[in-house]
Coordinates of C-alpha atoms and ligand atoms in Angstrom, one line a residue:
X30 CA -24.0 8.8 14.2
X31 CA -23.3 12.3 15.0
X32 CA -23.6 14.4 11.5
X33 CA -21.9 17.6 12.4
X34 CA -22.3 20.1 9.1
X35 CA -18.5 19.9 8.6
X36 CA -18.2 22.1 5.8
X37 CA -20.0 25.7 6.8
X38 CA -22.1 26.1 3.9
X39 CA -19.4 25.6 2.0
X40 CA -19.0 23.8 -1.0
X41 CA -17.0 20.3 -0.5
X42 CA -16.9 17.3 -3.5
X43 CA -15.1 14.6 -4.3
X44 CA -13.4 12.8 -6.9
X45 CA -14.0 8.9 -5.9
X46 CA -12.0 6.5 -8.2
X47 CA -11.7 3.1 -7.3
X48 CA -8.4 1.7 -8.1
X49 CA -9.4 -1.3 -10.0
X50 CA -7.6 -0.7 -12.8
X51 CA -6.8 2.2 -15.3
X52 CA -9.1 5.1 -15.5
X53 CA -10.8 5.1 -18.9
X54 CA -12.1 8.7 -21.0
X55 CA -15.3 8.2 -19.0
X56 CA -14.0 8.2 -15.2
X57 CA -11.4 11.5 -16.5
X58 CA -14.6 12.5 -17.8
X59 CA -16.6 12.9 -14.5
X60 CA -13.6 13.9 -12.6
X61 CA -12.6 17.2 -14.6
X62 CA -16.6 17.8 -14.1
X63 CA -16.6 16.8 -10.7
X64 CA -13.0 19.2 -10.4
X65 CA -15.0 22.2 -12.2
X66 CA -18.1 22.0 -10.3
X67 CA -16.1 22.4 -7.1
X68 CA -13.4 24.8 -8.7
X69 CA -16.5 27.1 -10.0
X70 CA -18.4 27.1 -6.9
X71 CA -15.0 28.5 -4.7
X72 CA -15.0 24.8 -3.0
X73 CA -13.0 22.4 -1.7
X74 CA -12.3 19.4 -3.6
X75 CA -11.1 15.7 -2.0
X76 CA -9.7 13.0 -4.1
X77 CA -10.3 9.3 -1.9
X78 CA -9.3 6.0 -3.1
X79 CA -12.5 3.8 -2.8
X80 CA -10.5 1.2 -2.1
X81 CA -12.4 -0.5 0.4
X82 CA -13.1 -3.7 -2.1
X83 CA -10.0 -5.4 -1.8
X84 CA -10.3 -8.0 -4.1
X85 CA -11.1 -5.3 -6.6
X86 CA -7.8 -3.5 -6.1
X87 CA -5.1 -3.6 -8.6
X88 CA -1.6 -3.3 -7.5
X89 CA 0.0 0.0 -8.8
X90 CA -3.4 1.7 -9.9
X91 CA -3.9 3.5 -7.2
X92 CA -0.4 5.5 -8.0
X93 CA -1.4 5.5 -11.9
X94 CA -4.9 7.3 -11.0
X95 CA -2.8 9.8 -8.8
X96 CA -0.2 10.3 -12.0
X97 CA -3.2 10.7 -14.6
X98 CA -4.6 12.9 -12.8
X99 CA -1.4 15.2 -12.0
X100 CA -0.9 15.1 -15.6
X101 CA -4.3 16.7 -16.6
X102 CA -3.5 19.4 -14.2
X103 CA -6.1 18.4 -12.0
X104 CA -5.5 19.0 -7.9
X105 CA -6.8 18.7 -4.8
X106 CA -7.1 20.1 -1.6
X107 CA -6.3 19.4 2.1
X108 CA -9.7 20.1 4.0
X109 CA -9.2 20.3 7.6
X110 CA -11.5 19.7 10.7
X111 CA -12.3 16.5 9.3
X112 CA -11.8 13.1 11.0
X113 CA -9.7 11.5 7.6
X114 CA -6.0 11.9 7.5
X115 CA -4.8 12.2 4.2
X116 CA -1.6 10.1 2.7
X117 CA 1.6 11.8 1.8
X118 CA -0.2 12.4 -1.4
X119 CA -2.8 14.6 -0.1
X120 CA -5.4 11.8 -0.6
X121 CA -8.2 10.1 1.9
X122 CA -7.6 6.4 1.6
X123 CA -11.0 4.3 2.3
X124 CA -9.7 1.4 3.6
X125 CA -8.3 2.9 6.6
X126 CA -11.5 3.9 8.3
X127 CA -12.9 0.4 8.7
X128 CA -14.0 2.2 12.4
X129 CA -16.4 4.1 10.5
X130 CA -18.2 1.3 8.6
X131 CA -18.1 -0.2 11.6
X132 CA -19.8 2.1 13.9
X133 CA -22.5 2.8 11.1
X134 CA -23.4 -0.5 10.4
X135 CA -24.1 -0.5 14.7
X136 CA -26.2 2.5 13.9
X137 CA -28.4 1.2 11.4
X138 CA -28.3 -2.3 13.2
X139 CA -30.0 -0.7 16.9
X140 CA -32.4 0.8 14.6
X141 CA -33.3 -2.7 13.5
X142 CA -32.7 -2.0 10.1
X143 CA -30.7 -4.8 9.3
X144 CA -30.8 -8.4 9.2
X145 CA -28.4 -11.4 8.5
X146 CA -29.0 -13.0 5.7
X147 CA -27.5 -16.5 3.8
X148 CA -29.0 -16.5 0.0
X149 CA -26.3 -17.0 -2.5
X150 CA -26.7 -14.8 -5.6
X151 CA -27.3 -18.2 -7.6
X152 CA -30.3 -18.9 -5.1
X153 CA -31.8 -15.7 -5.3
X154 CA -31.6 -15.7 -9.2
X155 CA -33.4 -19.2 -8.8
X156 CA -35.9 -17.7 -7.1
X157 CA -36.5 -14.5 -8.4
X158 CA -36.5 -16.4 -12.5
X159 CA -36.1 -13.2 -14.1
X160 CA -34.6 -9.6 -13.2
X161 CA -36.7 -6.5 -13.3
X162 CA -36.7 -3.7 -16.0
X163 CA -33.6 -2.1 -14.3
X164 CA -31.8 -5.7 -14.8
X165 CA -32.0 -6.5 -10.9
X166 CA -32.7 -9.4 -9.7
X167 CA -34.7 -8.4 -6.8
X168 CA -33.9 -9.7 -3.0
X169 CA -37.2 -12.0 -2.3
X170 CA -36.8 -11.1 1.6
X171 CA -36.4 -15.2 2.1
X172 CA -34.6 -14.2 5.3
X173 CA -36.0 -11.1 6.3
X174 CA -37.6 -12.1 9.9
X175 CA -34.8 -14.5 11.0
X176 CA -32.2 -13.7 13.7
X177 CA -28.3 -14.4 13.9
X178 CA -29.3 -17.6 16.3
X179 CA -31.8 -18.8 13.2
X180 CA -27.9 -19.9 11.3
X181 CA -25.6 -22.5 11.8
X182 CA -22.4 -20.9 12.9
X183 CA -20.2 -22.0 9.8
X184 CA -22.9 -20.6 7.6
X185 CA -21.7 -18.0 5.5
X186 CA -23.8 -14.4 6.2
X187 CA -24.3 -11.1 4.2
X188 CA -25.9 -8.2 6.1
X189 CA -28.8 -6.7 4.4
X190 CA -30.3 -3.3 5.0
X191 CA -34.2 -3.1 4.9
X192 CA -34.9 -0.9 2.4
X193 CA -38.0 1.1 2.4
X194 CA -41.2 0.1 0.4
X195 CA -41.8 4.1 -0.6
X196 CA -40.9 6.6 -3.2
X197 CA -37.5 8.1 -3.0
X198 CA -37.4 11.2 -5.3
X199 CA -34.8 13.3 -5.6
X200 CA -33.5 16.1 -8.1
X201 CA -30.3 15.4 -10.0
X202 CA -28.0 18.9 -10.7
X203 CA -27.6 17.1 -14.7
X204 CA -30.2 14.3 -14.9
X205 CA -32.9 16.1 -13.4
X206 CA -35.9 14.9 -11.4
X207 CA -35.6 11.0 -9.9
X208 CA -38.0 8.9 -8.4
X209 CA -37.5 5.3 -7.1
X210 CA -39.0 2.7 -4.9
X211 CA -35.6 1.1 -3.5
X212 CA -37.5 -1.9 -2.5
X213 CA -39.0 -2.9 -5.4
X214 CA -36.0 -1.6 -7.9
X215 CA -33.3 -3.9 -5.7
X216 CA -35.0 -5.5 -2.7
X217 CA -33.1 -5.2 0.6
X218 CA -29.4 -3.8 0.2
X219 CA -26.6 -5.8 1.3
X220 CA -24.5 -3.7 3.6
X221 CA -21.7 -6.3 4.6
X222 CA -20.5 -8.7 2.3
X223 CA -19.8 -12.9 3.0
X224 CA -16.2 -12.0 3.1
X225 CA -16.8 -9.7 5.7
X226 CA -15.9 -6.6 4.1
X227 CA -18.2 -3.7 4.2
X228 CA -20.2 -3.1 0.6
X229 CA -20.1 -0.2 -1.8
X230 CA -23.3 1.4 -1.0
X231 CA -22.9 1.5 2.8
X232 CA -18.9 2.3 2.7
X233 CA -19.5 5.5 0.3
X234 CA -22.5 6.8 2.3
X235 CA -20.4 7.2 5.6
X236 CA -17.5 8.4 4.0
X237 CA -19.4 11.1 2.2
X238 CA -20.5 11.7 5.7
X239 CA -18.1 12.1 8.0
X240 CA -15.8 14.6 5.2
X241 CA -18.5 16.6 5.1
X242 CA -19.2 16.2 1.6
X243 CA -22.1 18.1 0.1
X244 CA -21.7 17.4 -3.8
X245 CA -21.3 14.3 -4.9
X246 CA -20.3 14.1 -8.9
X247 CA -20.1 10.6 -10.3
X248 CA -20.8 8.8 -13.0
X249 CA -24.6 7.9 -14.3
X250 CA -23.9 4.1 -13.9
X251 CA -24.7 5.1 -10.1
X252 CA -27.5 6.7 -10.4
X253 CA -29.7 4.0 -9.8
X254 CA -28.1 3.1 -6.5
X255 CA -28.6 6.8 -5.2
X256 CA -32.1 6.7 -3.8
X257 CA -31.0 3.6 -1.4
X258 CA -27.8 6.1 -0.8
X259 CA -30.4 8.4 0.2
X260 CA -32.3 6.5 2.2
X261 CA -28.9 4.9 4.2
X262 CA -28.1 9.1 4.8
X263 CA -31.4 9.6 6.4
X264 CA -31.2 5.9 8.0
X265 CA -27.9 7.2 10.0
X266 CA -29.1 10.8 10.4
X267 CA -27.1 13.3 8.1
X268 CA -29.0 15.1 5.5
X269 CA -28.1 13.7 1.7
X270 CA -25.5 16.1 -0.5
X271 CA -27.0 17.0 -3.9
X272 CA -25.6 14.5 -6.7
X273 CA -24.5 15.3 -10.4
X274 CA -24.6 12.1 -12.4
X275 CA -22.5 12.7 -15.5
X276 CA -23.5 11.1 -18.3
X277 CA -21.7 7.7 -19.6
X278 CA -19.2 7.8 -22.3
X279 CA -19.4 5.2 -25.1
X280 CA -17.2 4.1 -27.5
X281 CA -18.0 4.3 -31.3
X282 CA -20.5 1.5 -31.3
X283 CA -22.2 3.2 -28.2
X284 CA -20.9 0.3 -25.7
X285 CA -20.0 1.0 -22.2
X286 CA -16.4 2.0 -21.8
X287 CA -15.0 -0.9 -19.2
X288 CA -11.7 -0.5 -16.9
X289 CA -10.8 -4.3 -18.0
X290 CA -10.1 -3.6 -21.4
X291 CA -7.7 -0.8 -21.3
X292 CA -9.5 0.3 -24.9
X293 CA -10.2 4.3 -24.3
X294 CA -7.5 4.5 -21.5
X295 CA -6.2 7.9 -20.8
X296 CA -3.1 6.1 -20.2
X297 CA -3.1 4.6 -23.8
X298 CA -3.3 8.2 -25.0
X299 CA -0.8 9.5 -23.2
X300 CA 1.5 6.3 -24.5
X301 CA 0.0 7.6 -28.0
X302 CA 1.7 11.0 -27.7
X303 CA -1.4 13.0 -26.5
X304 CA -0.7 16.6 -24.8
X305 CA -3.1 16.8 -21.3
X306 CA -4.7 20.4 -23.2
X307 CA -5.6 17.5 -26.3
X308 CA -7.4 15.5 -24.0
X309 CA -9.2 18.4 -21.8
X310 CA -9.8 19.8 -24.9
X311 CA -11.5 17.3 -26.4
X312 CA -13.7 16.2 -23.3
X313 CA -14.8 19.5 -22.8
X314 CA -15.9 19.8 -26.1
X315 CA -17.8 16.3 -25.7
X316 CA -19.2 16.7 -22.6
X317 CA -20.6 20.4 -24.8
X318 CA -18.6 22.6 -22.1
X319 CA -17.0 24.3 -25.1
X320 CA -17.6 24.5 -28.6
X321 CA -14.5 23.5 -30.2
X322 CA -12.1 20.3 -29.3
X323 CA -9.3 22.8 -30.0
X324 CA -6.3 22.1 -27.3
X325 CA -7.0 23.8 -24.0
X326 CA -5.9 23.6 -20.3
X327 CA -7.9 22.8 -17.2
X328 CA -7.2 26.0 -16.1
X329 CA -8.2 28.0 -19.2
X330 CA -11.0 25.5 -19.2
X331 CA -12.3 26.9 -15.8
X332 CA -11.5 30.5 -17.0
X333 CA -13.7 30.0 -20.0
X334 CA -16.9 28.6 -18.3
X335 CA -16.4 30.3 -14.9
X336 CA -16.2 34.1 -17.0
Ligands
LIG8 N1 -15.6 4.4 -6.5 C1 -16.7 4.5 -7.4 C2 -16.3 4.2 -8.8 O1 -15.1 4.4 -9.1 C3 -17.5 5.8 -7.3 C4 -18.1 6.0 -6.1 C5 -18.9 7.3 -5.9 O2 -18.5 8.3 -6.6 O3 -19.8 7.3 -5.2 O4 -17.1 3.8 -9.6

């Protein structure tokens, strides 16, 4: 793949929601960091709809994410000499670069990197007994030497990248120094999916790519899947972009916040009454950007930590 450095030097992030249902404190968490970060550094800043898991898509959350988001005074920019054409909304919609995915995956595959492969998830687990420390249950490599002509034709494939037995370490801007060995943390990563469709780690990788992207702010949940990010960068030639993994918001009893349970929804606050400065305000204060929760605006928010 031809890596051009699209964006000069300059700074170029990304706000990536997937728009699988309504964004919780956490995601409105990482993207008024991911906003700042860009906002502070005199960059430009992309909002995309990971949208490429289409069974994961929730009708009319895509257009709720875009309305949150006006409403905390968050925007975004048009970034020319890229090869994404924004919607009417100003915003790079995934799923309509399949081309992309496409053309990487024949990348990786004339490198030899990747290999068809027919384990369910429920054979695997049977295989494996028990999941690692990180809670994966590691690829065994049952199919890593055989061929497309090893399967029956109605057999039902995923595409698996071979990841590489070796240290990956990178430094995190907020979690600091990170070291993994993607092969023994996860086993070989499945690139394309049995129903076809591209997978998460492979999809974000060449979109980060081709706009150019060289800050990537997200939440820690993905932190663990960054060092096989890395390695798929390298795999198709670009140079990774420096990653900020912002730490997860909990609720009260320290649990996960979830999408399904719209408990902690920004939308449930705005329902409540809640002014946008209320929420910034309080967030910032969380996330220790400030030192009060008093009410305060995204842009007197960037005024404050940028002076
Ligand atoms: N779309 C992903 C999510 O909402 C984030 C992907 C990324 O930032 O790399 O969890």
């Amino acid at each position: 793949m031809q890596v051009a450095s699209l964006s000069n030097g300059q700074v170029r992030g990304r706000y990536a929601p997937s728009p699988s249902g309504v964004q919780h404190l956490g995601n409105i968490q990482t993207a008024i960091v991911a906003w700042l970060q860009v906002r502070l550094a005199g960059g430009q800043f992309a909002l995309r709809m990971d949208n490429i898991d289409t069974p994961r898509v929730k009708e009319g959350s895509a257009a709720q994410i875009l309305d949150d988001l006006r409403w905390l005074g968050l925007d975004w920019d048009l970034i020319e000499g890229i090869d994404f054409v924004p919607d009417n909304d100003g915003v790079y919609v995934e799923s309509h670069y399949l081309s992309y995915y496409c053309e990487a995956f024949e990348v990786l595959e004339k490198q030899g990197l990747l290999y068809p492969c027919a384990c369910s998830r429920k054979q695997i687990r049977k295989v494996v007994g028990k999941p690692n420390a990180a809670g994966h249950y590691v690829y065994p490599g049952t199919c890593r030497g055989r061929k497309i002509s090893y399967f029956a034709e109605e057999q039902q494939l995923v595409w698996r990248y071979r990841a590489p037995d070796e240290l990956i370490c990178f430094k995190d801007e907020l979690m600091g120094e990170q070291t993994q060995n993607v092969a023994r943390a996860w086993g070989d990563l499945i690139v394309k999916r049995f129903n076809d469709l591209y997978a998460y780690q492979l999809v974000s990788v060449v979109d980060d790519i081709k706009m150019g992207i060289t800050d990537v702010v997200r939440g820690e949940d993905l932190l663990d899947s960054t060092p096989g990010q890395i390695a798929l960068f390298e795999a198709l030639g670009a140079e990774p972009p420096r990653f900020w993994h912002v730490p997860l918001k909990t609720d009260g009893a320290g649990n996960k916040l979830a999408k399904r349970d719209g408990s902690d929804s920004l939308w449930m606050l705005r329902e409540m009454g809640k002014t946008p400065e209320e929420v910034v305000g309080q967030l910032a204060f969380e996330l220790g950007l400030v030192e009060t929760s008093a009410p305060l605006g995204l842009g007197e928010l960037l005024h404050c930590i940028g002076s």
